[in-house]
Short mmCIF file of C-alpha atoms in Angstrom, two decimals:
data_model
loop_
_atom_site.label_atom_id
_atom_site.label_comp_id
_atom_site.label_asym_id
_atom_site.label_seq_id
_atom_site.Cartn_x
_atom_site.Cartn_y
_atom_site.Cartn_z
CA UNK A 1 -25.62 -14.67 -4.63
CA UNK A 2 -24.71 -17.89 -3.42
CA UNK A 3 -24.61 -20.89 -5.97
CA UNK A 4 -25.78 -24.35 -5.24
CA UNK A 5 -25.19 -28.16 -6.19
CA UNK A 6 -25.97 -30.95 -5.61
CA UNK A 7 -24.71 -32.03 -2.45
CA UNK A 8 -25.11 -28.64 -0.70
CA UNK A 9 -22.07 -26.93 -2.59
CA UNK A 10 -22.17 -23.10 -1.77
CA UNK A 11 -20.40 -20.23 -2.67
CA UNK A 12 -18.00 -20.17 -0.06
CA UNK A 13 -17.05 -23.27 -0.73
CA UNK A 14 -16.17 -22.18 -4.23
CA UNK A 15 -12.45 -21.38 -2.95
CA UNK A 16 -11.61 -25.38 -1.32
CA UNK A 17 -13.02 -26.43 -5.33
CA UNK A 18 -10.54 -24.39 -7.02
CA UNK A 19 -7.87 -25.72 -4.32
CA UNK A 20 -8.92 -28.86 -5.44
CA UNK A 21 -9.55 -28.92 -8.69
CA UNK A 22 -5.88 -27.00 -8.84
CA UNK A 23 -4.20 -29.73 -6.45
CA UNK A 24 -5.69 -33.02 -8.85
CA UNK A 25 -4.79 -31.25 -12.13
CA UNK A 26 -0.85 -31.01 -10.49
CA UNK A 27 -1.35 -35.00 -9.64
CA UNK A 28 -1.35 -34.12 -5.70
CA UNK A 29 -2.58 -36.39 -3.20
CA UNK A 30 -6.39 -35.69 -1.81
CA UNK A 31 -5.91 -33.13 1.17
CA UNK A 32 -9.47 -35.28 2.76
CA UNK A 33 -7.47 -38.08 2.93
CA UNK A 34 -10.55 -39.66 1.14
CA UNK A 35 -11.74 -41.08 -1.80
CA UNK A 36 -9.37 -40.84 -5.43
CA UNK A 37 -8.39 -37.01 -5.59
CA UNK A 38 -8.61 -36.39 -9.71
CA UNK A 39 -10.16 -33.51 -11.73
CA UNK A 40 -13.55 -35.28 -11.86
CA UNK A 41 -13.88 -35.40 -8.77
CA UNK A 42 -16.84 -32.39 -7.98
CA UNK A 43 -18.46 -34.09 -11.43
CA UNK A 44 -20.95 -35.74 -9.65
CA UNK A 45 -21.69 -33.46 -6.55
CA UNK A 46 -21.30 -30.14 -8.97
CA UNK A 47 -21.09 -30.72 -12.92
CA UNK A 48 -20.70 -27.24 -13.31
CA UNK A 49 -18.27 -26.39 -10.56
CA UNK A 50 -15.57 -25.16 -13.22
CA UNK A 51 -18.50 -22.80 -14.04
CA UNK A 52 -20.27 -21.54 -11.40
CA UNK A 53 -15.76 -20.30 -10.67
CA UNK A 54 -15.25 -18.83 -13.67
CA UNK A 55 -18.67 -16.57 -13.28
CA UNK A 56 -17.43 -15.61 -9.70
CA UNK A 57 -13.90 -14.84 -11.06
CA UNK A 58 -15.19 -13.54 -14.07
CA UNK A 59 -17.54 -11.06 -12.11
CA UNK A 60 -15.33 -10.03 -8.95
CA UNK A 61 -12.62 -8.78 -12.02
CA UNK A 62 -15.52 -6.77 -13.33
CA UNK A 63 -15.96 -5.58 -9.76
CA UNK A 64 -12.36 -4.60 -9.20
CA UNK A 65 -10.12 -4.88 -11.90
CA UNK A 66 -7.40 -3.53 -9.80
CA UNK A 67 -8.17 -6.75 -7.31
CA UNK A 68 -8.23 -8.88 -9.79
CA UNK A 69 -4.71 -10.31 -12.21
CA UNK A 70 -3.46 -10.58 -7.35
CA UNK A 71 -5.74 -13.04 -6.97
CA UNK A 72 -5.67 -15.09 -10.13
CA UNK A 73 -1.95 -15.27 -9.84
CA UNK A 74 -0.90 -15.49 -6.13
CA UNK A 75 -3.81 -17.76 -4.59
CA UNK A 76 -4.91 -19.63 -7.62
CA UNK A 77 -1.31 -20.51 -9.00
CA UNK A 78 1.36 -19.61 -5.68
CA UNK A 79 -0.45 -20.63 -3.09
CA UNK A 80 -1.96 -23.92 -4.23
CA UNK A 81 -0.38 -24.68 -7.41
CA UNK A 82 3.56 -26.44 -6.28
CA UNK A 83 5.67 -23.40 -7.93
CA UNK A 84 8.57 -26.03 -7.59
CA UNK A 85 11.39 -24.30 -5.09
CA UNK A 86 12.38 -21.28 -7.49
CA UNK A 87 12.09 -18.58 -5.10
CA UNK A 88 13.14 -18.48 -1.88
CA UNK A 89 11.16 -21.10 0.57
CA UNK A 90 11.48 -18.42 3.53
CA UNK A 91 10.85 -15.47 1.25
CA UNK A 92 7.46 -17.35 -0.22
CA UNK A 93 6.18 -17.64 3.11
CA UNK A 94 6.30 -14.64 4.61
CA UNK A 95 4.79 -12.77 2.19
CA UNK A 96 1.39 -16.02 2.04
CA UNK A 97 1.31 -14.58 5.72
CA UNK A 98 2.00 -10.80 5.45
CA UNK A 99 -1.11 -12.47 2.53
CA UNK A 100 -3.37 -14.08 4.74
CA UNK A 101 -3.00 -11.25 7.86
CA UNK A 102 -4.32 -8.74 5.58
CA UNK A 103 -6.50 -10.51 4.93
CA UNK A 104 -6.25 -10.82 0.53
CA UNK A 105 -6.48 -7.74 0.56
CA UNK A 106 -2.65 -7.20 0.96
CA UNK A 107 0.06 -5.31 -1.64
CA UNK A 108 3.40 -5.81 -2.08
CA UNK A 109 6.50 -4.31 -4.28
CA UNK A 110 7.83 -5.36 -6.42
CA UNK A 111 11.37 -4.85 -5.85
CA UNK A 112 11.99 -4.30 -1.76
CA UNK A 113 14.78 -3.14 -1.39
CA UNK A 114 14.02 0.20 -3.93
CA UNK A 115 10.11 0.13 -3.83
CA UNK A 116 9.33 3.53 -4.61
CA UNK A 117 12.84 4.33 -7.19
CA UNK A 118 12.73 3.08 -10.72
CA UNK A 119 16.24 1.23 -11.14
CA UNK A 120 17.33 -2.50 -11.52
CA UNK A 121 16.82 -3.78 -8.41
CA UNK A 122 14.50 -6.21 -8.98
CA UNK A 123 16.30 -8.27 -11.84
CA UNK A 124 18.98 -8.51 -7.90
CA UNK A 125 15.85 -9.66 -6.38
CA UNK A 126 15.20 -12.59 -9.18
CA UNK A 127 18.29 -13.66 -8.76
CA UNK A 128 18.15 -14.05 -5.38
CA UNK A 129 14.79 -15.83 -5.52
CA UNK A 130 13.04 -13.52 -4.26
CA UNK A 131 10.45 -12.30 -6.99
CA UNK A 132 7.50 -12.12 -6.37
CA UNK A 133 5.27 -14.22 -7.89
CA UNK A 134 6.74 -17.52 -9.53
CA UNK A 135 5.74 -16.55 -13.23
CA UNK A 136 8.25 -13.37 -12.69
CA UNK A 137 11.06 -15.60 -10.77
CA UNK A 138 11.15 -17.94 -14.11
CA UNK A 139 12.19 -15.49 -16.06
CA UNK A 140 15.64 -16.19 -14.33
CA UNK A 141 15.37 -20.40 -14.54
CA UNK A 142 18.46 -21.46 -15.32
CA UNK A 143 18.74 -22.95 -19.02
CA UNK A 144 15.96 -19.80 -19.55
CA UNK A 145 16.98 -17.32 -22.41
CA UNK A 146 15.56 -14.59 -20.07
CA UNK A 147 18.26 -15.45 -17.22
CA UNK A 148 21.39 -14.13 -19.23
CA UNK A 149 18.78 -11.09 -19.84
CA UNK A 150 18.53 -11.22 -15.51
CA UNK A 151 22.10 -11.55 -15.03
CA UNK A 152 22.81 -8.77 -17.32
CA UNK A 153 19.82 -6.38 -15.72
CA UNK A 154 21.13 -6.61 -12.38
CA UNK A 155 24.81 -6.85 -12.74
CA UNK A 156 24.17 -4.00 -15.07
CA UNK A 157 22.32 -1.57 -14.63
CA UNK A 158 23.62 0.91 -17.38
CA UNK A 159 22.22 -1.81 -19.61
CA UNK A 160 18.50 -2.07 -18.53
CA UNK A 161 17.96 1.54 -18.93
CA UNK A 162 19.44 1.59 -21.94
CA UNK A 163 17.33 -1.14 -23.00
CA UNK A 164 14.18 -0.03 -21.16
CA UNK A 165 14.88 3.51 -23.15
CA UNK A 166 15.43 1.36 -26.44
CA UNK A 167 11.50 -0.39 -25.74
CA UNK A 168 9.58 3.10 -24.71
CA UNK A 169 11.32 4.67 -28.22
CA UNK A 170 10.15 1.00 -29.95
CA UNK A 171 6.44 2.11 -28.52
CA UNK A 172 6.21 5.19 -28.70
CA UNK A 173 6.80 4.52 -32.64
CA UNK A 174 3.73 2.03 -32.54
CA UNK A 175 1.09 3.74 -34.88
CA UNK A 176 -2.34 2.28 -34.98
CA UNK A 177 -2.91 -0.04 -38.42
CA UNK A 178 -5.71 3.10 -40.06
CA UNK A 179 -4.63 6.59 -39.22
CA UNK A 180 -7.91 7.16 -39.25
CA UNK A 181 -8.33 5.66 -36.18
CA UNK A 182 -7.44 7.64 -32.86
CA UNK A 183 -4.90 7.47 -30.29
CA UNK A 184 -3.94 8.86 -27.78
CA UNK A 185 -1.92 8.47 -24.52
CA UNK A 186 -3.47 7.93 -21.32
CA UNK A 187 -3.55 9.96 -17.66
CA UNK A 188 -5.04 6.85 -16.41
CA UNK A 189 -5.10 3.84 -18.33
CA UNK A 190 -9.19 2.82 -17.43
CA UNK A 191 -10.23 6.88 -18.92
CA UNK A 192 -10.12 8.46 -22.41
CA UNK A 193 -8.34 11.73 -21.74
CA UNK A 194 -10.71 14.69 -21.65
CA UNK A 195 -10.22 16.86 -24.50
CA UNK A 196 -11.02 20.75 -24.48
#
């Protein structure tokens, strides 16, 4: 289904619109080199640009919930918005290149060192500025409360495992507000367990 606005903007151009809106919101210069580049750039030619983009993204999220969060976080935040220097630039460039080569179907481990092992390497990567997502890397921003936790977990796996175990017990003790509300631990999050 193609959406069209006055001036012939088709749905294919929506990603360009998103990039432009994100860039304008961050105060970046107009990448097309003409006119004043502001958040109202599409007001005359496509006043519904934001709602169209939202609609397309919501439909995509409903059709493929596994990839929707990755698209939103990686492309619309980490790629178009200047994430600052929190992530190592060479690491970020490497990840973007991998993503482009796989045409948006890329998956990447949250920790490169031991992707199939449950350990504290994720926090070690954050210390090295090699967090997969800007939002995760911001956990280790100087002056941030969580920065001390990242350091502690990176330096001492035993503390990480002890805190993780405590958190799991605490989550396991969460009960519904009313005793008659049915609850279950699902084998697959998106599907209720079958009871025999």
